[in-house]
Amino acid sequence: MINKLKSKDLLGTKDLSPEEILLILDTAESMKEISSRDIKKVPALRGKTIINLFYESSTRTRTSFEIAGKRLSADVVNISVSTSSVVKGETLKDTAKNLEAMNPDAVVIRHSSSGAPDFISKLLRCSVINAGDGAHEHPTQALLDLFTIREKKKEFKGLKVSIIGDIAHSRVARSNIYAMNKMGMNVTVSGPSTLIPVDIEKMGVKVFTDVKKAIEGADVIMMLRIQLERQEKGLFPSIREYSRLFGLNAEKLKNAKEDVIIMHPGPINRGVEISADVADGKYSLILDQVTNGVAVRMAVLHLLTGGV
Amino acid sequence: MLILTTKSRDNYSTMTNNKMKEKILIKNGRVIDPANKIDNILDILIDNGKIIEIGKKLSTQHSALVIIDASDNIIVPGLIDMHVHLREPGYEYKETIKTGTEAALAGGFTSIACMPNTKPVNDNQSVTDFILDKARKESAVNVYPVGAITKGLKGEKLSEIGELKSAGVVAITDDGKPVMNSELMRRAMEYASMFDLPVISHCEDLHLSEGGVMNEGFVSTELGLKGIPNTAEDVMTARDIALSELTGARLHIAHVSTRGAVNLIRDAKNRGVKVTCETTPHYFTLTEKMVDGYNTNAKMNPPLRSEDDLKAIREGLKDGTIDVIATDHAPHEASEKDVEFDKAPFGIVGLETALPLTLKLAEEGIISLTEAIAKLTVNPAKILGINKGTLSVGADADIAIINPDKEWQIDVKKFKSKGKNSPFHGLKVKGLVNTVTINGNTFNFEAR
């Protein structure tokens, strides 16, 4: 058993070993227990400073990181794009250097440019945690997804996972594909051919444009959010048609295993990629994912800044 | 008797008005002059900036004679780079005519063609006049401006191509941007034919490449970066070849990077279409893998392609489909590249690294040394219609003396160019410019 992570940063699941993934998940188990207490706070990260640097709007992830930090008694500072000096044209490099000068212990960054966390990690001595960069990675999302899957399924090995939607623009898909493959799951992706990126098979996944085939025998179905701007770019003709072909509803769900679980990184478009009855139904773990997100982020913050 | 060089390379400013009275004799070097099919140990005698004699063991009995011993060196026509961004006027913080041409000289180039995407754009004779005037005063090498096809490179209205020609441009292009309107491109080709000006095309379908920042493939999928498919280049290459067939215009395809484009150009040449093309050292040396780690010095347009494309580029060089090796020297200020990958500008510098990378191609047997030199000298000269690129008696004595065995490590900090944006930094290479003669002056680089 290992007891710490190799890198000072968490930039993606691509660079994590299976042992590191298990370490994070196991640590998250005890973190989850903290969140169930009456007094949801431990002094583990007292005196540590965590900066949430968000260049894209986000409610769920930013709040989740903030709560995670606070439950561990860290001081958490939020910087979002509208209030920072970004609007004055400061470069990411200068922003990073300025934050460094204030001596934080971790910077959690979300950015629309793929590679932005890698970029600042080379400039900062402190830990950099990727909270989503462009279409590249969103490692804590994948880790909380794995945590949620393990809670229900106990084992990873041999599980069949179907990820459905806009794979091309999805950092959630990429982080999950890396992590799930490492843990021995079989991943299938599905979506309109215009939203399946080139050579995705080489990442070790099967591709089906027929959702029914993709879902067949699935233990886990992960739906991705579809963004309206993709339609404007001509990547699919209409929300109506998208929903008919790729939206998850009770009818399509019949092809999955009986004990299938349904996940979604949120925010969901009700009635578009997922019907309301399925989203709120008995197979859905969408809110469990949110709960577990806090625990997993506590684990990551603790492992990277807690001086284990 | 053996005198190595008389002028230090730091005396550029006095160069053009200080024609040397002495004759120069370059002795004992291996002279490679593809235009005259010469590859032999010969001496070259230079007087007043012209080659006056070539032969074995020329007499050393001249008054005021400077002798350069070129034993173990190769002597070639001064290299010609037909694709350079000098950035002046308008972007002097990236490069100037002075620094860009100093970089050229250090790389063995004595003639360069500069692209019109300056600010203002070189779309009228006053900008051409400015460049030529500035070059006369400050340039270390011969500068040949290339004019814009359309005003402001906007792809909307033709530039005054006739006036540009009389002001001295040697070709026209909207380099950096394609002319998307096929009708306008047709008219540009027809119009340019009147002046026998080649039309240089940057082949890119802007709809297919929209938002793209690197080659489309597995690497772009993994990195989550928007890809530029080969097809963006291939489609436009096919279109421009068709337009060249329609109009009879001389078409030169810039910076070829895909297998598809090589195949299209090969077929067109076989049909007798008046098409020529160039590639750059980075397309025959590097692949998209270089982008890994979000390396902005591996970001250029067209992007670094796949292993298969690299192979096709080498095949094209070998069978003559690709006529020219150019650099697409595109300097940027350091902070411009020190940003998120998708926000960095396209382009890398190339003038000071092209020679060893091309020699490597010859050493690996992809092309012969003579072919390599031809692609850097006489071939671009012919396309641009400039009286350069040979070592014939009577020709301008633009000569590069190269030590082909000298090993060195590429170090951007030593570049003459203001631009340090090179993916080749740190690479160990072989072949270094030793001495360059131009306009009767001699520049020695051996000390570096």
CSV table of N, CA and C in Angstrom, one decimal, chain A residues 236-247 252:
chain,number,residue,atom,x,y,z
A,236,PHE,N,-24.9,18.8,-34.9
A,236,PHE,CA,-26.1,18.0,-35.0
A,236,PHE,C,-27.3,18.9,-35.3
A,237,PRO,N,-28.3,18.4,-35.9
A,237,PRO,CA,-29.3,19.3,-36.5
A,237,PRO,C,-30.3,20.0,-35.5
A,238,SER,N,-30.7,19.2,-34.5
A,238,SER,CA,-31.6,19.9,-33.5
A,238,SER,C,-31.6,19.1,-32.2
A,239,ILE,N,-32.0,19.8,-31.2
A,239,ILE,CA,-32.1,19.2,-29.8
A,239,ILE,C,-33.1,18.1,-29.9
A,240,ARG,N,-34.2,18.3,-30.6
A,240,ARG,CA,-35.3,17.3,-30.8
A,240,ARG,C,-34.7,16.0,-31.3
A,241,GLU,N,-34.0,16.1,-32.4
A,241,GLU,CA,-33.4,14.9,-33.0
A,241,GLU,C,-32.3,14.3,-32.1
A,242,TYR,N,-31.5,15.1,-31.5
A,242,TYR,CA,-30.5,14.6,-30.6
A,242,TYR,C,-31.2,13.8,-29.5
A,243,SER,N,-32.2,14.4,-28.9
A,243,SER,CA,-32.9,13.7,-27.8
A,243,SER,C,-33.5,12.4,-28.2
A,244,ARG,N,-34.1,12.4,-29.4
A,244,ARG,CA,-34.6,11.1,-29.9
A,244,ARG,C,-33.6,10.0,-30.1
A,245,LEU,N,-32.5,10.4,-30.7
A,245,LEU,CA,-31.4,9.4,-31.0
A,245,LEU,C,-30.6,9.1,-29.8
A,246,PHE,N,-30.2,10.1,-29.0
A,246,PHE,CA,-29.2,9.8,-27.9
A,246,PHE,C,-29.7,10.0,-26.5
A,247,GLY,N,-30.8,10.6,-26.3
A,247,GLY,CA,-31.3,10.9,-25.0
A,247,GLY,C,-31.7,9.5,-24.3
A,252,LYS,N,-35.0,3.0,-23.8
A,252,LYS,CA,-33.7,2.6,-24.1
A,252,LYS,C,-33.0,1.9,-23.0
